[in-house]
Coordinates of C-alpha atoms in Angstrom, one line a residue:
Chain A
M7 CA 352.6 -34.9 3.9
S8 CA 354.4 -38.2 3.7
A9 CA 355.2 -39.8 0.3
G10 CA 352.7 -42.6 0.9
N11 CA 349.9 -40.0 1.5
R12 CA 350.8 -38.1 -1.6
I13 CA 350.7 -41.3 -3.7
S14 CA 347.3 -42.2 -2.3
A15 CA 346.0 -38.7 -2.9
G16 CA 347.3 -38.9 -6.5
L17 CA 345.6 -42.3 -7.0
L18 CA 342.4 -40.9 -5.6
A19 CA 342.5 -38.0 -8.0
W20 CA 343.1 -40.4 -11.0
G21 CA 340.4 -42.7 -9.7
L22 CA 337.9 -39.9 -9.6
R23 CA 338.8 -38.8 -13.2
G24 CA 338.4 -42.4 -14.4
Y25 CA 335.1 -42.6 -12.7
T26 CA 334.0 -39.4 -14.3
L27 CA 335.0 -40.8 -17.7
L28 CA 332.9 -43.9 -17.0
L29 CA 329.9 -41.6 -16.2
F30 CA 330.3 -39.9 -19.5
V31 CA 330.4 -43.3 -21.2
F32 CA 327.1 -44.1 -19.6
V33 CA 325.6 -40.7 -20.6
F34 CA 326.7 -41.0 -24.3
A35 CA 326.4 -44.8 -24.8
P36 CA 322.7 -44.6 -25.9
I37 CA 323.5 -41.8 -28.4
F38 CA 326.5 -43.7 -29.7
F39 CA 324.8 -47.0 -30.1
S40 CA 321.7 -45.5 -31.7
I41 CA 324.0 -44.0 -34.4
V42 CA 326.0 -47.2 -34.9
F43 CA 322.9 -49.4 -35.1
S44 CA 321.3 -47.1 -37.6
F45 CA 324.0 -48.3 -40.1
N46 CA 323.8 -51.9 -39.2
S47 CA 321.8 -54.5 -41.1
A48 CA 320.6 -56.6 -38.1
R49 CA 317.0 -56.3 -37.2
F50 CA 317.8 -56.8 -33.6
P51 CA 321.3 -55.3 -33.3
T52 CA 324.0 -56.5 -30.9
I53 CA 327.7 -56.9 -31.0
P54 CA 329.5 -58.2 -33.0
L55 CA 327.9 -56.0 -35.6
E56 CA 326.5 -57.3 -38.9
S57 CA 327.2 -55.7 -42.2
F58 CA 327.0 -52.0 -43.0
T59 CA 323.8 -50.8 -44.6
L60 CA 321.9 -47.6 -45.5
H61 CA 318.7 -49.7 -45.7
W62 CA 317.0 -48.1 -42.7
Y63 CA 317.7 -44.6 -44.1
E64 CA 316.3 -45.6 -47.4
T65 CA 313.0 -46.9 -45.9
I66 CA 312.5 -43.7 -43.8
W67 CA 313.4 -41.5 -46.8
A68 CA 310.7 -43.3 -48.8
D69 CA 308.1 -43.0 -46.1
P70 CA 305.7 -40.1 -46.7
D71 CA 304.6 -40.2 -43.0
V72 CA 308.1 -39.3 -42.0
W73 CA 308.2 -36.3 -44.3
V74 CA 304.9 -35.0 -43.0
A75 CA 306.2 -35.4 -39.4
V76 CA 309.4 -33.6 -40.3
R77 CA 307.4 -30.7 -41.9
N78 CA 305.2 -30.5 -38.8
S79 CA 308.2 -30.5 -36.5
V80 CA 310.0 -27.8 -38.4
I81 CA 306.9 -25.6 -38.4
V82 CA 306.3 -26.2 -34.7
S83 CA 310.0 -25.6 -33.7
I84 CA 310.4 -22.4 -35.7
C85 CA 307.1 -20.8 -34.5
T86 CA 307.8 -21.9 -30.9
S87 CA 311.3 -20.5 -30.8
I88 CA 310.1 -17.1 -32.1
I89 CA 307.2 -16.8 -29.7
A90 CA 309.2 -18.2 -26.7
T91 CA 312.2 -16.0 -27.4
L92 CA 310.0 -12.9 -27.7
L93 CA 308.2 -13.6 -24.5
G94 CA 311.4 -14.6 -22.7
F95 CA 313.2 -11.5 -23.8
C96 CA 310.4 -9.2 -22.6
T97 CA 310.3 -10.9 -19.3
A98 CA 314.1 -10.8 -18.9
Y99 CA 314.1 -7.1 -19.7
T100 CA 311.2 -6.4 -17.3
D101 CA 313.1 -8.3 -14.5
Y102 CA 316.3 -6.5 -15.3
R103 CA 314.8 -3.0 -15.4
F104 CA 311.7 -2.7 -13.3
N105 CA 310.7 -3.2 -9.7
F106 CA 307.0 -3.5 -9.1
R107 CA 304.5 -5.1 -6.7
F108 CA 304.0 -8.8 -7.2
K109 CA 307.2 -9.1 -9.1
S110 CA 308.0 -12.5 -7.6
A111 CA 304.5 -13.8 -8.5
Y112 CA 305.1 -12.5 -12.0
L113 CA 308.5 -14.3 -12.2
A114 CA 307.0 -17.5 -10.8
L115 CA 304.2 -17.4 -13.4
V116 CA 306.8 -17.3 -16.1
L117 CA 309.4 -19.6 -14.7
L118 CA 307.3 -22.5 -13.2
P119 CA 306.3 -24.4 -16.3
P120 CA 309.4 -26.5 -16.6
T121 CA 309.1 -27.8 -13.0
I122 CA 305.7 -29.3 -13.7
P123 CA 305.9 -32.9 -15.1
L124 CA 305.2 -32.9 -18.8
I125 CA 302.6 -35.6 -18.6
I126 CA 300.5 -33.3 -16.3
M127 CA 300.9 -30.3 -18.6
A128 CA 300.0 -32.6 -21.5
L129 CA 296.7 -33.7 -19.8
A130 CA 295.9 -30.1 -18.8
M131 CA 296.6 -28.7 -22.3
L132 CA 294.6 -31.5 -23.9
A133 CA 291.6 -30.8 -21.7
W134 CA 291.9 -27.0 -22.1
F135 CA 292.2 -27.0 -25.8
S136 CA 289.4 -29.6 -26.2
K137 CA 287.1 -27.3 -24.1
F138 CA 287.5 -24.7 -26.8
G139 CA 287.5 -27.2 -29.7
A140 CA 291.1 -26.4 -30.5
S141 CA 292.9 -29.7 -29.9
G142 CA 294.5 -31.6 -32.7
Q143 CA 296.0 -28.5 -34.3
L144 CA 299.6 -27.7 -35.0
W145 CA 299.2 -24.3 -33.3
S146 CA 298.0 -25.9 -30.1
I147 CA 301.4 -27.7 -29.9
I148 CA 303.1 -24.4 -30.7
I149 CA 301.3 -22.6 -27.8
A150 CA 302.1 -25.4 -25.4
H151 CA 305.7 -25.5 -26.4
S152 CA 306.1 -21.8 -26.1
V153 CA 304.8 -21.9 -22.5
L154 CA 307.3 -24.7 -21.8
T155 CA 310.4 -23.0 -23.4
A156 CA 309.9 -19.3 -22.6
P157 CA 311.7 -19.7 -19.3
F158 CA 314.8 -21.0 -21.1
A159 CA 314.7 -18.0 -23.3
M160 CA 314.2 -15.7 -20.3
A161 CA 317.2 -17.3 -18.5
I162 CA 319.5 -16.8 -21.5
C163 CA 318.5 -13.2 -22.1
R164 CA 318.6 -12.4 -18.4
L165 CA 322.2 -13.7 -18.1
R166 CA 323.2 -11.5 -21.0
L167 CA 321.5 -8.4 -19.5
N168 CA 323.5 -9.0 -16.3
Q169 CA 326.7 -8.3 -18.2
M170 CA 325.4 -4.9 -19.5
D171 CA 326.5 -1.6 -18.0
K172 CA 323.3 0.0 -16.7
D173 CA 324.7 3.4 -17.8
L174 CA 324.6 2.5 -21.5
E175 CA 320.8 2.7 -21.6
S176 CA 320.7 5.9 -19.4
A177 CA 323.3 7.5 -21.7
A178 CA 321.0 6.8 -24.7
W179 CA 318.1 8.5 -22.8
N180 CA 320.2 11.4 -21.8
L181 CA 321.2 11.9 -25.4
G182 CA 317.5 12.2 -26.2
A183 CA 316.6 8.7 -27.2
S184 CA 313.1 7.5 -26.2
E185 CA 312.8 4.3 -24.3
W186 CA 311.7 2.5 -27.5
R187 CA 314.7 3.8 -29.3
G188 CA 317.0 2.9 -26.5
M189 CA 315.5 -0.6 -26.6
R190 CA 315.9 -0.8 -30.4
E191 CA 319.4 0.6 -30.6
V192 CA 321.1 -0.3 -27.3
I193 CA 319.3 -3.3 -25.6
V194 CA 318.4 -5.4 -28.6
P195 CA 321.8 -5.2 -30.3
F196 CA 323.5 -5.9 -27.0
C197 CA 321.3 -9.0 -26.5
K198 CA 321.6 -10.2 -30.0
P199 CA 323.9 -13.2 -29.3
A200 CA 321.6 -14.3 -26.5
I201 CA 318.5 -13.9 -28.6
I202 CA 320.0 -16.0 -31.4
S203 CA 321.2 -18.6 -28.8
S204 CA 317.8 -18.7 -27.3
L205 CA 316.1 -19.1 -30.7
F206 CA 318.2 -22.2 -31.3
L207 CA 317.9 -23.7 -27.9
T208 CA 314.1 -23.3 -27.6
A209 CA 313.8 -24.8 -31.1
A210 CA 315.8 -27.8 -29.9
V211 CA 313.6 -28.4 -26.9
S212 CA 310.5 -28.1 -29.0
F213 CA 311.9 -30.4 -31.7
D214 CA 312.4 -33.2 -29.1
E215 CA 309.3 -32.8 -26.9
F216 CA 306.9 -35.7 -27.2
A217 CA 304.6 -35.9 -24.2
I218 CA 302.6 -32.7 -24.8
A219 CA 302.8 -33.1 -28.6
W220 CA 301.5 -36.6 -28.3
F221 CA 298.5 -35.6 -26.3
V222 CA 297.6 -32.4 -28.1
S223 CA 298.6 -33.2 -31.7
G224 CA 295.8 -35.5 -32.8
L225 CA 296.6 -36.5 -36.4
N226 CA 299.2 -33.8 -36.9
K227 CA 302.1 -35.9 -35.7
T228 CA 305.6 -34.4 -35.0
V229 CA 308.7 -36.5 -35.4
P230 CA 309.0 -37.5 -31.7
V231 CA 305.3 -38.5 -31.7
L232 CA 305.9 -40.6 -34.8
I233 CA 308.9 -42.3 -33.0
L234 CA 306.7 -42.9 -30.0
E235 CA 304.2 -44.7 -32.2
I236 CA 306.7 -46.8 -34.0
V237 CA 308.3 -47.8 -30.7
Q238 CA 305.0 -48.9 -29.3
G239 CA 304.6 -51.4 -32.1
N240 CA 307.8 -53.4 -31.9
I241 CA 311.5 -53.4 -32.4
D242 CA 312.1 -51.5 -35.6
P243 CA 315.6 -50.3 -36.5
Q244 CA 314.1 -47.5 -38.5
V245 CA 313.8 -45.7 -35.1
N246 CA 317.6 -45.6 -35.0
A247 CA 317.8 -44.0 -38.4
I248 CA 315.1 -41.4 -37.4
G249 CA 316.7 -41.0 -34.0
T250 CA 320.1 -40.3 -35.6
F251 CA 318.6 -37.7 -37.8
V252 CA 316.8 -36.2 -34.7
F253 CA 320.1 -36.2 -32.7
L254 CA 321.9 -34.5 -35.5
V255 CA 319.3 -31.8 -35.8
S256 CA 319.0 -31.1 -32.0
M257 CA 322.8 -31.3 -31.4
T258 CA 323.4 -28.9 -34.2
L259 CA 320.9 -26.5 -32.7
V260 CA 322.4 -26.8 -29.2
I261 CA 326.0 -26.4 -30.5
V262 CA 325.1 -23.3 -32.5
A263 CA 323.3 -21.9 -29.4
Q264 CA 326.4 -22.7 -27.4
I265 CA 328.7 -21.0 -29.9
F266 CA 326.6 -17.8 -29.6
F267 CA 326.5 -18.2 -25.8
T268 CA 330.3 -18.2 -25.6
L269 CA 330.7 -15.5 -28.2
R270 CA 328.6 -13.4 -25.8
Q271 CA 331.0 -14.0 -22.9
S272 CA 334.2 -13.1 -24.8
K273 CA 333.0 -10.1 -26.8
T274 CA 332.1 -7.0 -24.9
F275 CA 329.8 -4.3 -26.1
S276 CA 331.5 -2.0 -28.6
Chain B
M7 CA 307.3 3.3 -5.4
S8 CA 309.7 5.0 -3.2
N9 CA 312.9 3.1 -4.0
E10 CA 313.1 4.5 -7.6
N11 CA 314.6 7.9 -7.8
T12 CA 314.1 9.0 -11.3
T13 CA 311.7 8.6 -14.2
A14 CA 314.4 6.4 -15.8
A15 CA 314.0 3.7 -13.3
S16 CA 310.2 3.5 -13.4
G17 CA 309.8 4.2 -17.1
H18 CA 306.9 5.3 -19.2
P19 CA 303.9 3.2 -18.1
L20 CA 303.0 2.4 -21.7
F21 CA 306.5 1.1 -22.4
A22 CA 306.7 -0.9 -19.2
W23 CA 303.3 -2.5 -19.7
T24 CA 303.8 -3.3 -23.3
L25 CA 306.8 -5.5 -22.2
R26 CA 305.1 -6.9 -19.1
L27 CA 301.6 -7.6 -20.1
P28 CA 301.9 -10.0 -23.1
I29 CA 303.5 -12.8 -21.1
I30 CA 301.1 -12.3 -18.2
I31 CA 298.1 -12.8 -20.6
W32 CA 299.9 -15.7 -22.3
Q33 CA 300.7 -17.6 -19.1
V34 CA 297.3 -17.0 -17.6
L35 CA 295.6 -18.3 -20.8
F36 CA 297.9 -21.2 -21.6
F37 CA 299.6 -22.2 -18.3
L38 CA 297.4 -21.2 -15.3
G39 CA 294.2 -21.7 -17.2
P40 CA 294.9 -25.3 -18.3
L41 CA 296.2 -26.3 -14.8
L42 CA 293.2 -24.8 -13.0
F43 CA 290.8 -26.3 -15.5
M44 CA 292.4 -29.7 -14.9
V45 CA 291.8 -29.4 -11.2
A46 CA 288.2 -28.5 -11.9
M47 CA 287.9 -31.4 -14.3
S48 CA 288.7 -33.8 -11.6
F49 CA 285.2 -33.0 -10.3
F50 CA 283.5 -33.5 -13.6
L51 CA 281.3 -36.4 -14.6
V52 CA 281.5 -38.7 -17.6
K53 CA 278.1 -39.9 -19.0
N54 CA 277.8 -41.9 -22.1
Y55 CA 281.4 -41.3 -22.9
R56 CA 280.9 -37.5 -22.8
M57 CA 282.3 -35.2 -20.1
E58 CA 279.8 -33.1 -18.2
E59 CA 280.8 -30.1 -16.1
A60 CA 279.8 -30.8 -12.5
F61 CA 281.1 -30.6 -9.0
E62 CA 281.0 -34.2 -7.7
F63 CA 283.5 -36.2 -5.7
K64 CA 282.8 -39.4 -7.6
N65 CA 286.1 -39.5 -9.4
W66 CA 288.1 -38.9 -6.3
Q67 CA 286.1 -41.5 -4.4
K68 CA 286.6 -44.0 -7.3
M69 CA 290.3 -43.5 -7.6
L70 CA 291.3 -43.1 -3.9
T71 CA 289.4 -46.2 -2.8
R72 CA 291.1 -48.4 -5.4
G73 CA 294.0 -50.6 -4.4
Y74 CA 295.6 -50.3 -7.9
F75 CA 295.8 -46.5 -7.5
W76 CA 297.7 -46.7 -4.2
D77 CA 299.9 -49.5 -5.6
S78 CA 300.9 -47.2 -8.5
Y79 CA 301.3 -44.3 -6.1
F80 CA 303.7 -45.9 -3.7
L81 CA 305.6 -47.6 -6.6
T82 CA 306.1 -44.3 -8.3
L83 CA 307.1 -42.6 -5.0
G84 CA 309.5 -45.4 -4.2
L85 CA 311.1 -45.5 -7.7
A86 CA 311.5 -41.7 -7.8
A87 CA 313.0 -41.7 -4.3
L88 CA 315.4 -44.5 -5.2
S89 CA 316.3 -42.7 -8.4
T90 CA 317.0 -39.5 -6.4
V91 CA 319.3 -41.3 -3.9
V92 CA 321.1 -43.4 -6.5
T93 CA 321.6 -40.6 -9.0
S94 CA 322.8 -38.2 -6.3
L95 CA 325.3 -40.7 -5.0
V96 CA 326.5 -41.7 -8.5
A97 CA 326.8 -38.1 -9.6
F98 CA 328.7 -36.8 -6.6
P99 CA 332.2 -38.3 -7.2
A100 CA 332.1 -37.0 -10.8
A101 CA 330.9 -33.6 -9.7
F102 CA 333.6 -33.6 -7.1
A103 CA 336.2 -34.4 -9.7
L104 CA 334.9 -31.7 -12.1
A105 CA 334.8 -29.1 -9.3
F106 CA 338.2 -29.8 -7.7
K107 CA 340.3 -32.2 -9.7
V108 CA 340.3 -30.8 -13.3
S109 CA 341.4 -27.6 -14.9
P110 CA 338.8 -24.9 -15.6
A111 CA 339.0 -25.5 -19.3
V112 CA 338.2 -29.2 -18.9
R113 CA 335.4 -28.4 -16.5
R114 CA 333.9 -26.0 -19.1
W115 CA 334.0 -28.7 -21.8
A116 CA 332.6 -31.4 -19.5
L117 CA 329.7 -29.2 -18.5
F118 CA 329.0 -28.3 -22.1
L119 CA 329.0 -32.0 -23.0
L120 CA 326.7 -32.8 -20.1
I121 CA 324.2 -30.1 -21.3
I122 CA 323.9 -31.6 -24.8
P123 CA 321.9 -34.8 -23.9
F124 CA 319.4 -32.7 -22.0
F125 CA 318.4 -31.1 -25.3
T126 CA 318.5 -34.3 -27.4
S127 CA 315.7 -36.9 -27.8
Y128 CA 315.1 -38.7 -24.5
L129 CA 312.8 -41.1 -26.3
V130 CA 315.4 -42.3 -28.8
R131 CA 318.0 -42.7 -26.0
I132 CA 315.6 -44.9 -24.1
F133 CA 314.9 -47.0 -27.2
S134 CA 318.6 -47.3 -27.6
W135 CA 318.9 -48.6 -24.0
Y136 CA 316.1 -51.1 -24.8
V137 CA 318.3 -52.6 -27.5
I138 CA 321.5 -52.4 -25.4
L139 CA 320.0 -54.0 -22.3
A140 CA 318.0 -56.8 -24.1
E141 CA 318.6 -60.5 -23.4
S142 CA 320.8 -60.7 -26.5
G143 CA 321.9 -57.0 -26.4
V144 CA 325.3 -55.3 -26.2
V145 CA 325.7 -55.6 -22.4
N146 CA 324.9 -59.3 -22.3
A147 CA 327.2 -59.9 -25.3
I148 CA 330.1 -58.2 -23.5
L149 CA 329.3 -60.1 -20.3
A150 CA 329.2 -63.4 -22.2
H151 CA 332.8 -62.8 -23.2
I152 CA 333.9 -63.0 -19.6
G153 CA 331.6 -65.9 -18.9
L154 CA 328.8 -64.1 -17.2
G155 CA 325.1 -63.8 -17.8
P156 CA 322.8 -63.5 -19.6
Y157 CA 321.0 -61.2 -17.1
T158 CA 317.5 -60.0 -17.5
M159 CA 317.7 -56.2 -17.3
L160 CA 314.6 -55.2 -19.2
N161 CA 311.2 -55.1 -17.4
T162 CA 313.0 -54.8 -14.0
K163 CA 313.5 -51.9 -11.6
F164 CA 317.1 -51.9 -12.7
G165 CA 315.9 -51.0 -16.2
T166 CA 313.7 -48.3 -15.0
L167 CA 316.5 -46.8 -13.0
V168 CA 318.9 -46.8 -16.0
G169 CA 316.2 -44.9 -17.9
Y170 CA 315.6 -42.4 -15.1
M171 CA 319.4 -41.8 -14.8
T172 CA 319.6 -41.2 -18.5
L173 CA 317.2 -38.4 -18.0
T174 CA 318.5 -37.0 -14.7
L175 CA 322.2 -37.8 -14.3
P176 CA 323.6 -35.1 -16.6
L177 CA 321.5 -32.5 -15.0
V178 CA 322.4 -33.6 -11.5
V179 CA 326.1 -33.7 -12.2
V180 CA 325.9 -30.1 -13.7
L181 CA 324.0 -28.7 -10.7
Q182 CA 326.2 -30.5 -8.2
T183 CA 329.4 -29.3 -10.0
F184 CA 328.1 -25.7 -9.8
S185 CA 327.3 -25.9 -6.1
L186 CA 330.7 -27.6 -5.3
A187 CA 332.7 -25.2 -7.5
N188 CA 331.2 -22.2 -5.7
I189 CA 332.1 -23.1 -2.2
D190 CA 334.9 -21.2 -0.4
R191 CA 338.1 -23.1 -1.0
N192 CA 339.7 -21.4 2.0
L193 CA 337.4 -23.3 4.3
V194 CA 338.4 -26.6 2.7
Q195 CA 342.0 -25.7 3.0
A196 CA 341.5 -24.7 6.6
A197 CA 340.0 -28.1 7.4
F198 CA 343.0 -29.7 5.7
N199 CA 345.5 -27.6 7.6
L200 CA 343.8 -28.6 10.9
G201 CA 344.5 -32.2 10.0
C202 CA 341.1 -33.2 8.6
S203 CA 341.4 -36.3 6.4
P204 CA 340.2 -36.0 2.8
F205 CA 337.1 -38.2 3.4
R206 CA 336.2 -36.3 6.6
S207 CA 336.5 -33.0 4.9
V208 CA 334.1 -34.1 2.2
Y209 CA 331.3 -35.0 4.6
A210 CA 332.0 -32.6 7.4
V211 CA 333.0 -29.5 5.3
I212 CA 332.2 -29.7 1.6
V213 CA 328.8 -31.4 1.7
P214 CA 327.4 -29.0 4.4
L215 CA 328.7 -26.0 2.5
A216 CA 327.2 -27.1 -0.8
K217 CA 324.0 -28.4 0.8
T218 CA 321.6 -26.0 -0.9
G219 CA 322.8 -26.9 -4.4
L220 CA 322.9 -30.6 -3.7
I221 CA 319.4 -30.6 -2.4
V222 CA 318.1 -28.6 -5.4
A223 CA 319.8 -31.0 -7.7
A224 CA 318.2 -33.9 -5.9
L225 CA 314.8 -32.2 -6.0
F226 CA 315.1 -31.8 -9.8
C227 CA 316.0 -35.4 -10.1
F228 CA 312.9 -36.4 -8.0
I229 CA 310.5 -34.2 -10.1
L230 CA 311.9 -35.6 -13.4
S231 CA 311.8 -39.2 -12.3
F232 CA 308.3 -38.9 -10.7
G233 CA 306.8 -37.5 -13.9
D234 CA 308.5 -39.7 -16.5
F235 CA 306.5 -42.3 -18.3
V236 CA 309.0 -43.5 -20.9
S237 CA 311.4 -45.4 -18.7
P238 CA 309.0 -47.3 -16.5
Y239 CA 307.0 -48.2 -19.6
Y240 CA 309.7 -49.3 -22.0
L241 CA 312.4 -50.4 -19.7
G242 CA 310.5 -51.2 -16.5
G243 CA 307.7 -53.2 -18.1
S244 CA 304.9 -51.2 -16.5
K245 CA 303.6 -53.8 -14.1
P246 CA 302.1 -52.2 -12.1
P247 CA 302.0 -48.9 -14.0
T248 CA 303.5 -45.8 -12.5
L249 CA 301.2 -42.7 -12.1
P250 CA 302.2 -41.1 -15.4
I251 CA 301.4 -44.3 -17.2
L252 CA 298.1 -44.5 -15.3
I253 CA 297.3 -41.0 -16.6
I254 CA 298.1 -42.1 -20.2
D255 CA 296.0 -45.3 -19.9
T256 CA 293.1 -43.5 -18.3
T257 CA 293.2 -40.7 -20.9
K258 CA 293.9 -42.5 -24.1
S259 CA 291.9 -45.7 -23.7
G260 CA 289.1 -45.1 -21.3
Q261 CA 288.1 -41.5 -22.2
Q262 CA 288.1 -41.1 -18.4
W263 CA 289.7 -37.6 -18.4
P264 CA 288.4 -36.6 -15.0
R265 CA 289.9 -39.7 -13.4
A266 CA 293.2 -39.0 -15.1
A267 CA 292.9 -35.4 -13.6
V268 CA 292.5 -36.9 -10.1
V269 CA 295.8 -38.8 -10.6
A270 CA 297.5 -35.6 -12.0
V271 CA 296.2 -33.5 -9.0
M272 CA 297.5 -36.1 -6.6
M273 CA 300.9 -36.0 -8.3
M274 CA 300.9 -32.2 -8.1
I275 CA 300.0 -32.2 -4.4
T276 CA 302.8 -34.7 -3.7
L277 CA 305.4 -32.7 -5.7
I278 CA 304.5 -29.5 -4.1
T279 CA 304.8 -31.1 -0.6
I280 CA 308.1 -32.6 -1.4
A281 CA 309.5 -29.4 -3.1
F282 CA 308.4 -27.4 -0.1
A283 CA 310.1 -29.8 2.3
A284 CA 313.2 -29.9 0.2
I285 CA 313.5 -26.1 -0.1
T286 CA 312.9 -25.7 3.7
L287 CA 315.7 -28.2 4.3
A288 CA 318.0 -26.6 1.7
Y289 CA 317.8 -23.1 3.3
R290 CA 317.6 -24.1 6.9
K291 CA 320.5 -22.8 8.9
R292 CA 322.6 -25.5 10.5
A293 CA 322.0 -25.7 14.3
S294 CA 325.1 -24.8 16.2
R295 CA 326.8 -27.6 18.0

């Protein structure tokens, strides 16, 4: 390879890295500006920035609607994450351990929901719950969110089970443990990091979901539904303050999930 | 079941079914049930603002003979297709860099960072773009410094596209990076040794090898863009509305749930067709030359 070629290859590599950096700027710009503007006094913020303020945080802090929405969101996320993780774990184990007829149909039934546009799920859920007089309840959001997030839980637990030595469970059975005891004392402890990771991740998805929640919630608004309604009115910098709060919550959940996810990879079963 | 040799593999039926059955019941009741009911609902009638169970083609007739439905349909299809092409092209150089030009540690961090936005509020990010792209927003303020603009970016297709990419770009980069990182490096090296130029090796060796992953990434991009209502509404101005906005308008204001169901079923049919075509294309063996 000639020197000129090597230089142009090097330039190309650096060009690609610079391009990738720009792409990250695009991805994180809205998050960054939302946080910056939440501390800015301008009603219609731009640069140069106006003065620093906590005003928007004070107004949302004093707003009882926000507190109700936060409470609703917390209830929905926690319940969703528990149900989804339980369902996802059982499915992951079933897929790991058993072969049976219609297994691919079974897996499709569990894994398909995230590929269906949320707005369609929202309409379907609204109609279905209304038919049984059950729309407008918090638990109808919980049910819908569990359907949506169970596949994520399944994927996380399934990846973990992939790393397990099949002989571990057989060893437990040979030593006289029942299948239930093997589940309790071998499988579940081995999957614990994945289960915790899945609890946090499904909670994060539920905490941010607005389409289904908006259709199904009725008067029991969650935080994203409240944001949606504020945004529909007009430009209101309060959204940046609520948004920053929402970002902090969901990023914390995702990062905690990720920490358990990587713990899982480094630590082997002992 | 002949392929299982011991009792250990098949398990006690009670144990197996206790783990298997709950999610089957759950998904039938709360996933399959709602979707099938929605299909049925598209044949229901609305009388005096009340829905009546029936089997009539009135809603279908009403929606499919209206010009505004088809305007929305082709607009949505076109926007989602545009988003898929643009996002795939914009993502590719970055995925290429992450797969081939950085260390594994950097790649891990980059993928981790790209996963974060997927789990954070899309709604708030779009609102943030609304402020950034406004007539007196950040982008125009920066452009004014170098003597350009102001440009109208809100209520345009450009705005919608920025919104779609906010939703899809991180996911597409992640999926593309995975598919590129998994291809056999020896083949790329062989092409290089045989005197293949870098650009030619990208389109003649790397892209065909990573084809399946690239198409799956594009398919996800299409599905997400096609079903999104936030970007076309807040950044695109919604004139004419896209199909998801049409569903919302019909459901929320008119109480015309059956007509909204017609739109939803049309969307499902379209998506299934496109997904089927994409998957066939993705797994098709390349014809020998």
